[in-house]
Coordinates of N, CA, C and O in Angstrom, one line a residue:
X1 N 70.2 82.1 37.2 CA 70.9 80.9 37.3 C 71.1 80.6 38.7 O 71.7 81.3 39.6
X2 N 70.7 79.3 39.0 CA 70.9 78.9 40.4 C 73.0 78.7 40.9 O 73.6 77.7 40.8
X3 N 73.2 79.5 41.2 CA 74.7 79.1 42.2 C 75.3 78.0 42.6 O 76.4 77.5 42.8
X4 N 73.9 77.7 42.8 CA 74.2 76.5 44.5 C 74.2 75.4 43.5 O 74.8 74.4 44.0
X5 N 73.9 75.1 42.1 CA 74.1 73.7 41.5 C 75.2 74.3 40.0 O 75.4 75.4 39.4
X6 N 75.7 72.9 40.1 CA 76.9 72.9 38.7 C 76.4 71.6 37.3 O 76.3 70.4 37.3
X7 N 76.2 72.2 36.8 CA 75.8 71.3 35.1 C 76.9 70.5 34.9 O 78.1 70.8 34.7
X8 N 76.3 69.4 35.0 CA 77.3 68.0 34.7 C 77.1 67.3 33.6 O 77.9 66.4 33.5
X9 N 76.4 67.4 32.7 CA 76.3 67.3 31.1 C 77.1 67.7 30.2 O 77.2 66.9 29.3
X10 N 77.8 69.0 30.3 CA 78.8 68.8 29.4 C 80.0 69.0 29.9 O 80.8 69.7 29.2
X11 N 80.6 68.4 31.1 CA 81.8 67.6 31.5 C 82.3 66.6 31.0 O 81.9 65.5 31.4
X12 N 83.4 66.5 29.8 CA 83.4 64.8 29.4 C 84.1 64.4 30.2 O 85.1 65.0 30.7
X13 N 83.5 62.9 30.6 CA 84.1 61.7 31.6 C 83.1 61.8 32.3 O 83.3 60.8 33.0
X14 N 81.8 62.5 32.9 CA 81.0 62.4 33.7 C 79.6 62.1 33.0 O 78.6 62.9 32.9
X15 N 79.7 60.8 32.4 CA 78.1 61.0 31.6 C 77.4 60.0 33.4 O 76.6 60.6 34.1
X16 N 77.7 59.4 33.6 CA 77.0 58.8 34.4 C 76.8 59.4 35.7 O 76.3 58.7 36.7
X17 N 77.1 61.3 35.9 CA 76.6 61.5 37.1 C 75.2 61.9 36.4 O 74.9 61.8 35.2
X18 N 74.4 62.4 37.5 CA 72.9 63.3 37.0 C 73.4 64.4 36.5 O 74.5 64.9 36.8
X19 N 71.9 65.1 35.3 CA 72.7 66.3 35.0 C 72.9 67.3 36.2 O 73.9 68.0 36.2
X20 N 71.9 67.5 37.2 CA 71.9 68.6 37.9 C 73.1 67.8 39.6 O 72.9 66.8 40.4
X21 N 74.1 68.5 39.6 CA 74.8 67.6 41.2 C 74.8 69.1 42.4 O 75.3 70.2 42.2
X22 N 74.0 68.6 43.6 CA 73.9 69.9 44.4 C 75.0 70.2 45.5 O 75.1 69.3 46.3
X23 N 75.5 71.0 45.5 CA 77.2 71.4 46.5 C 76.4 71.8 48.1 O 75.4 72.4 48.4
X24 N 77.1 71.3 48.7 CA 76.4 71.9 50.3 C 77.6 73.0 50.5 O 78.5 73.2 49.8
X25 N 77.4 73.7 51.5 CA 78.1 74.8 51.9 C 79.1 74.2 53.0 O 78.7 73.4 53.8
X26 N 80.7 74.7 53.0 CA 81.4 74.4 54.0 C 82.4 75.5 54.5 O 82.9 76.4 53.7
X27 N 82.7 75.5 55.7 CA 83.3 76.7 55.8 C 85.1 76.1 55.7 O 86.1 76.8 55.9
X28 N 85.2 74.9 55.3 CA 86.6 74.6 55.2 C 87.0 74.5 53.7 O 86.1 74.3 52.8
X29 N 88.4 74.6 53.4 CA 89.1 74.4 51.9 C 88.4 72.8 51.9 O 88.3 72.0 52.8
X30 N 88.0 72.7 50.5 CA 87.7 71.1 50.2 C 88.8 70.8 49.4 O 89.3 71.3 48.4
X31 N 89.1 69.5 50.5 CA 90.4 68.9 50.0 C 90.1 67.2 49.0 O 89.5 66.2 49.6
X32 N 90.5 67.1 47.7 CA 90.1 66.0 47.0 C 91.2 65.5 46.7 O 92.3 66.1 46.9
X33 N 91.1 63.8 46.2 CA 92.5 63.6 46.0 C 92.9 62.7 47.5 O 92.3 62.6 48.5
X34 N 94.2 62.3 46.8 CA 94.9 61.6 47.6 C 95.1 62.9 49.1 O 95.1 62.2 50.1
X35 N 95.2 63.7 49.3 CA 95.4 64.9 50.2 C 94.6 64.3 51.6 O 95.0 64.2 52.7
X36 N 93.3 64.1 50.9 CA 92.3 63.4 52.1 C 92.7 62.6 53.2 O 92.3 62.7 54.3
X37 N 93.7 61.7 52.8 CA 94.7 60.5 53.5 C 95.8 61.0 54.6 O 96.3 60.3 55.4
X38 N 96.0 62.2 54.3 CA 96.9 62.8 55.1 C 96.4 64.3 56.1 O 95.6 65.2 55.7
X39 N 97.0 64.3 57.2 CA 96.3 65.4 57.9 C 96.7 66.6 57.4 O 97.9 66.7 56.9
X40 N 95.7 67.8 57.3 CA 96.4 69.0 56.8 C 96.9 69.9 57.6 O 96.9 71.1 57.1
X41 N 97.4 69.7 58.8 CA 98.3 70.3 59.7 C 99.1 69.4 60.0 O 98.9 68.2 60.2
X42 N 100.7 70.4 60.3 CA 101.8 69.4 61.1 C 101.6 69.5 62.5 O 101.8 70.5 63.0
X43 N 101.2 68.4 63.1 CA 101.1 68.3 64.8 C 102.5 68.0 65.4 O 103.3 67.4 64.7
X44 N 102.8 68.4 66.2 CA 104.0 67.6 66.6 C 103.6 66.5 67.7 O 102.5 66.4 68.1
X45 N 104.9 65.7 68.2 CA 104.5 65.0 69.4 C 104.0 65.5 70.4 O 103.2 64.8 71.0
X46 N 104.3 66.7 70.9 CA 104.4 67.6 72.0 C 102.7 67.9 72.5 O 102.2 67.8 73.6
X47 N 102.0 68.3 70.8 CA 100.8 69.1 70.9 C 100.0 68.0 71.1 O 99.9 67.2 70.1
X48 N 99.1 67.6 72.2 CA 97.9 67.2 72.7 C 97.0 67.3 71.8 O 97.0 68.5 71.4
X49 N 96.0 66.4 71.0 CA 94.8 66.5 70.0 C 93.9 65.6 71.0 O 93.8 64.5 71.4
X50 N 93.0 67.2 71.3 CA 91.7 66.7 72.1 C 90.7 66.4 71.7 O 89.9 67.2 71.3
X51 N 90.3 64.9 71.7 CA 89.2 64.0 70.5 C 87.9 64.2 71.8 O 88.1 64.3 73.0
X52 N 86.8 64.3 71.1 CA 85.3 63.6 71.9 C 85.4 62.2 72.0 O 86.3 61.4 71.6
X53 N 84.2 62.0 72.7 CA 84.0 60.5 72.9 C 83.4 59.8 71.6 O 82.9 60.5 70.8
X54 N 83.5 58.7 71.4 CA 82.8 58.0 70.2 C 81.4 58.1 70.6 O 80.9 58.5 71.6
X55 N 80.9 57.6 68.9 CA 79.4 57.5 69.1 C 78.9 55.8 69.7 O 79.3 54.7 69.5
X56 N 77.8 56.4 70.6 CA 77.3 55.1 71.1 C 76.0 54.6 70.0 O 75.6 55.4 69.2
X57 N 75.6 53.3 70.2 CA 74.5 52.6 70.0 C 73.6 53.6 70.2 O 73.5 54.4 69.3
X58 N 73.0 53.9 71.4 CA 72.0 54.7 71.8 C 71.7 56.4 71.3 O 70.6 56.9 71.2
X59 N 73.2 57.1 71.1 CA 73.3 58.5 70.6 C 72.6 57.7 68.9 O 71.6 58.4 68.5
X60 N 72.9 56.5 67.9 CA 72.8 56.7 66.7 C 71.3 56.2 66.5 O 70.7 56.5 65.5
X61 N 70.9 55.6 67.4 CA 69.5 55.2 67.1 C 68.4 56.3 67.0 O 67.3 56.0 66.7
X62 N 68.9 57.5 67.3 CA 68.0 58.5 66.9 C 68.1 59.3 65.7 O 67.4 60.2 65.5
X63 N 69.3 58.6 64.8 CA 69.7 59.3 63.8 C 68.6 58.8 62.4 O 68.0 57.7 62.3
X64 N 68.5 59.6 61.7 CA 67.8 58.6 60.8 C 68.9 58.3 60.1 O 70.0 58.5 60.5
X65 N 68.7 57.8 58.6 CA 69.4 56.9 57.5 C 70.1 58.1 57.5 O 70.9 58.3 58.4
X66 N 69.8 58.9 56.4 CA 70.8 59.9 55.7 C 72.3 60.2 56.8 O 73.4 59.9 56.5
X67 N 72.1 60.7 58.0 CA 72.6 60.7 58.9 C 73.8 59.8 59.3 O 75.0 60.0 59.2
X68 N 73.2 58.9 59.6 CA 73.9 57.8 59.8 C 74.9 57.3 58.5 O 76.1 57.0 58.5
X69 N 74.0 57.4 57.3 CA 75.4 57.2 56.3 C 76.5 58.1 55.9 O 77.5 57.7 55.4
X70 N 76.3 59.8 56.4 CA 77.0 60.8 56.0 C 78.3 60.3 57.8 O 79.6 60.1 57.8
X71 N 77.4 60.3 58.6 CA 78.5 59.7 59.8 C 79.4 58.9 59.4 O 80.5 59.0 59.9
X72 N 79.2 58.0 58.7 CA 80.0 56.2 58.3 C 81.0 57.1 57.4 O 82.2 57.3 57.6
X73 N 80.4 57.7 56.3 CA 81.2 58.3 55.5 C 82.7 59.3 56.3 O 83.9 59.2 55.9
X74 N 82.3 60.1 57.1 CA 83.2 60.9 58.1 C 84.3 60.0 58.3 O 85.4 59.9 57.7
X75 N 83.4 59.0 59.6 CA 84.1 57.8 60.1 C 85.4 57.3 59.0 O 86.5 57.8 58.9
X76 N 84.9 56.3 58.2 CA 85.7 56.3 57.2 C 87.0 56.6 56.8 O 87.9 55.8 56.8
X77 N 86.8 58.1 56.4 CA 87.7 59.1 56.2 C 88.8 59.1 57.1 O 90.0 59.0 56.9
X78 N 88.2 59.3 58.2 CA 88.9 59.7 59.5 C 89.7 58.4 59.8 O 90.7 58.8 60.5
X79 N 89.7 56.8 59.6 CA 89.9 55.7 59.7 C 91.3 55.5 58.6 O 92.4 55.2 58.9
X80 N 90.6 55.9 57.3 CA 91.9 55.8 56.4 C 92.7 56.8 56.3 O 93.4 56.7 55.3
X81 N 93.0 58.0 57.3 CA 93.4 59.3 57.3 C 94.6 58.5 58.9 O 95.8 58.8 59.0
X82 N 94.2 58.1 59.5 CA 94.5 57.7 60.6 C 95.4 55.7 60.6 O 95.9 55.1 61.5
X83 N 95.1 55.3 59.4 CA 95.6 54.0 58.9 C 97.0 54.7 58.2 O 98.2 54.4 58.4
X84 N 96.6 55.4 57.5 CA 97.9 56.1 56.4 C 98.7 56.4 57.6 O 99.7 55.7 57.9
X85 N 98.5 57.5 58.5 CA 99.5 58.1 59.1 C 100.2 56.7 60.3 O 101.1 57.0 61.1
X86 N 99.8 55.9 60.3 CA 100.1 54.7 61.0 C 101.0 53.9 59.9 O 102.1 53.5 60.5
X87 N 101.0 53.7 59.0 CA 101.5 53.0 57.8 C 102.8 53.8 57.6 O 103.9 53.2 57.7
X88 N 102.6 55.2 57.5 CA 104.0 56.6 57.7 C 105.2 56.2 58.5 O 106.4 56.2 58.3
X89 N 103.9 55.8 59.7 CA 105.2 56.0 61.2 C 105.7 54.9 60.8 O 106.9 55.1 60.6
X90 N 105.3 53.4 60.4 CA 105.4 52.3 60.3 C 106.8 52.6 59.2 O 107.9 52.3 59.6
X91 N 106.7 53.0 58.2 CA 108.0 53.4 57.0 C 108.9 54.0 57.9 O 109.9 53.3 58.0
X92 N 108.9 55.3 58.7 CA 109.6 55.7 58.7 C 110.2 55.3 60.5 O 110.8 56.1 61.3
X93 N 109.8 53.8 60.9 CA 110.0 53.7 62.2 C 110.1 54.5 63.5 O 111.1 54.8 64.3
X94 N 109.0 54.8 63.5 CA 108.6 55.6 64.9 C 107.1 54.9 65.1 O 106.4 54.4 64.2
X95 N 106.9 55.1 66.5 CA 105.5 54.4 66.9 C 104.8 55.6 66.3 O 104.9 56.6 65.7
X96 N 103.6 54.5 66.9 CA 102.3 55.5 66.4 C 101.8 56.1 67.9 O 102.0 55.5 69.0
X97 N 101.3 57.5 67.8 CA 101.0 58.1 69.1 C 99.8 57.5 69.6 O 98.9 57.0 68.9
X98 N 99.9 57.6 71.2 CA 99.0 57.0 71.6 C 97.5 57.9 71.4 O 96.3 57.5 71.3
X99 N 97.8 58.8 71.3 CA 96.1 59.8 71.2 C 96.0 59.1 69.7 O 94.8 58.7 69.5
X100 N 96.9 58.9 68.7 CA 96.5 58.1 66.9 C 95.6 57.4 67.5 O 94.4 57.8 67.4
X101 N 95.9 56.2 68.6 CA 95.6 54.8 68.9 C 94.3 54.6 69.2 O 93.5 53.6 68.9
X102 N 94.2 55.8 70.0 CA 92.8 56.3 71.1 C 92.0 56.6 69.8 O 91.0 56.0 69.5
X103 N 92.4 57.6 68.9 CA 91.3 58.3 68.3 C 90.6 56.8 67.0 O 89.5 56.7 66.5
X104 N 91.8 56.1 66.9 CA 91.5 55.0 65.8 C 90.6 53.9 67.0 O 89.6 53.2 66.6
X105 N 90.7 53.9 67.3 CA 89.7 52.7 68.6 C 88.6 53.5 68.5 O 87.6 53.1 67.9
X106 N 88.4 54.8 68.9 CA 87.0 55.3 68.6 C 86.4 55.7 67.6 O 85.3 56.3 67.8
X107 N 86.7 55.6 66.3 CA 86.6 55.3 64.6 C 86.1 54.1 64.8 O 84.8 54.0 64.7
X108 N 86.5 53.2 65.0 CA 86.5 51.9 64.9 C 85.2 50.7 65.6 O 84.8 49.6 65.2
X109 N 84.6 51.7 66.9 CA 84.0 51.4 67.8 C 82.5 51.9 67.4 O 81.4 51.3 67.6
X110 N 82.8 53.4 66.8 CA 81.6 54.3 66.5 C 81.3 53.6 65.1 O 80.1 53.6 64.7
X111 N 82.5 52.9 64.2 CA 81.9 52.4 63.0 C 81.1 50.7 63.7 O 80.1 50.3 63.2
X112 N 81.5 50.3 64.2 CA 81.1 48.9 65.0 C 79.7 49.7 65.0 O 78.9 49.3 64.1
X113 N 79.1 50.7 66.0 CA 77.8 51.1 66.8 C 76.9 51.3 65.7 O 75.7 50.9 66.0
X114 N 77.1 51.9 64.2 CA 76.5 52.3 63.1 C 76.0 50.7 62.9 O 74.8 50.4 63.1
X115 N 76.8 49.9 62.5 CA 76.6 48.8 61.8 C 76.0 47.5 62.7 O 75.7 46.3 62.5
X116 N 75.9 48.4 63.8 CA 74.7 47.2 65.2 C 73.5 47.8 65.1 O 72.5 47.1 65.1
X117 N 73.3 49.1 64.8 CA 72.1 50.1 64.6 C 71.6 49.9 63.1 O 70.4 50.0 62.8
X118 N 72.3 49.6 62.3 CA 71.4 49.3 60.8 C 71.3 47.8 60.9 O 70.5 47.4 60.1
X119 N 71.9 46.8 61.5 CA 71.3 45.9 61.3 C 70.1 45.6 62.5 O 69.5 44.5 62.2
X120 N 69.6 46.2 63.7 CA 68.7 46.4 65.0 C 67.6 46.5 63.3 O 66.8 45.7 62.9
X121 N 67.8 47.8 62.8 CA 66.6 48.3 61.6 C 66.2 47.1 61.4 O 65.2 46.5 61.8
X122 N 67.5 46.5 60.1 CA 67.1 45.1 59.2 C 66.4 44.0 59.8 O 65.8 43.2 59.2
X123 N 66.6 44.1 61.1 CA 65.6 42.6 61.9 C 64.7 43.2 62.4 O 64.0 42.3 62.7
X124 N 63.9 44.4 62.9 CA 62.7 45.5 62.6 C 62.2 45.0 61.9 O 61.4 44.1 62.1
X125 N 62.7 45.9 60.4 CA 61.9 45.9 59.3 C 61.8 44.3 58.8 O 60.7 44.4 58.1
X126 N 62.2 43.2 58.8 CA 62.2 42.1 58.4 C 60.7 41.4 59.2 O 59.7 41.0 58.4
X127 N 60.6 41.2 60.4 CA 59.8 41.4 61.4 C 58.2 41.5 60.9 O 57.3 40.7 60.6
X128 N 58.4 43.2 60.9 CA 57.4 43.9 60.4 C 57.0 43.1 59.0 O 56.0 42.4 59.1
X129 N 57.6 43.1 58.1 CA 57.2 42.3 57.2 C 56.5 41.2 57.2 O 55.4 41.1 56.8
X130 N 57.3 40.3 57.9 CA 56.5 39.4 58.2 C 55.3 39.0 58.6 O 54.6 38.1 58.0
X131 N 55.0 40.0 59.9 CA 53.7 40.4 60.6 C 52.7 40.5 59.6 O 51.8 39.7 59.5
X132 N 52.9 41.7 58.9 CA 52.1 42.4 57.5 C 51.5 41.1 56.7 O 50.3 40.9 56.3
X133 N 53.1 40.4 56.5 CA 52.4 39.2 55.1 C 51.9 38.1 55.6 O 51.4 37.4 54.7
X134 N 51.7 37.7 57.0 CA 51.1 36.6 57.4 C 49.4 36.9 58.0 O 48.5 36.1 58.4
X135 N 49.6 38.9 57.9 CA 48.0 39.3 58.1 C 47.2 39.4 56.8 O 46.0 39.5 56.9
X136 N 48.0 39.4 55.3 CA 47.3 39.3 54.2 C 47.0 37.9 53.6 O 46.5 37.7 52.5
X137 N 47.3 36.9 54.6 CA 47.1 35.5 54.4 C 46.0 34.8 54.8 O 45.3 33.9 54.4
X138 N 46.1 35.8 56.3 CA 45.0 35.5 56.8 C 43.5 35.9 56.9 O 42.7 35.7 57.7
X139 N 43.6 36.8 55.6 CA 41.9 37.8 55.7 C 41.6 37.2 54.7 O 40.5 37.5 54.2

C-alpha cells in the first residue's frame, strides 16, 4: 500500500474529490481551519520579524504556471493572516506594527507582480494564436 496517498472514496461528504488525493511532505504541523488566519507564535512588539524582499516581475517570469499558482496561494494566506491580525489590532485599538505594514505592501506588490506576469503570458499566447490562425488562412 502506497503511504504517500489517502483513499477518498469512502469519506462521506467528499464524493467530489478524486479517488486517489496525493499529500506532499512538510516539515511543519499543518494547520487547517480558521487557525490559518492567525499567527502561530506570540511576537511581541519588542521582537523584530525579519521579512525578505518581495517577488519582482523579473524573479516570476522564470517561474512556470504550477509555481506561480502555489506562490499566489502562499501570498494569499500570508495577506489574510496579516488582514485578520490588522482587523485584531483594529478591535482591540492598538495600531498595526509597522514591519505588519512592510510585510503587507510586499504581499500585495508580489501578488500585483504574479498578476502582470500571467497576464504578459495571456497577450503572448493570444498573439501566437493569432499568428498561427491567420497562417492557416493563408495556405
Amino acid at each position: 500500500m502506497n503511504i504517500y496517498r489517502i483513499n477518498l472514496s469512502k469519506v462521506e461528504g467528499r464524493r467530489s474529490f478524486p479517488q486517489f488525493l496525493s499529500l506532499a511532505f512538510h516539515s511543519t504541523r499543518r494547520i487547517l481551519g480558521i487557525e490559518e488566519f492567525f499567527d502561530p507564535k506570540k511576537v511581541k512588539a519588542s521582537d523584530a520579524m525579519v521579512t525578505g524582499r518581495g517577488w519582482t516581475a523579473a524573479d516570476l517570469r522564470r517561474k512556470n504556471f504550477e509555481d506561480l499558482h502555489k506562490l499566489w496561494y502562499v501570498l494569499y494566506k500570508e495577506r489574510n493572516l496579516l488582514l485578520t491580525a490588522k482587523e485584531k489590532g483594529r478591535r482591540n485599538q492598538r495600531p498595526i506594527l509597522p514591519s505588519d505594514e512592510a510585510r503587507y505592501m510586499k504581499v500585495k506588490r508580489s501578488m500585483a507582480s504574479i498578476k502582470l506576469v500571467l497576464g504578459e503570458r495571456k497577450k503572448i499566447d493570444s498573439l501566437l494564436r493569432a499568428v498561427v490562425s491567420s497562417e492557416k488562412v493563408q495556405v
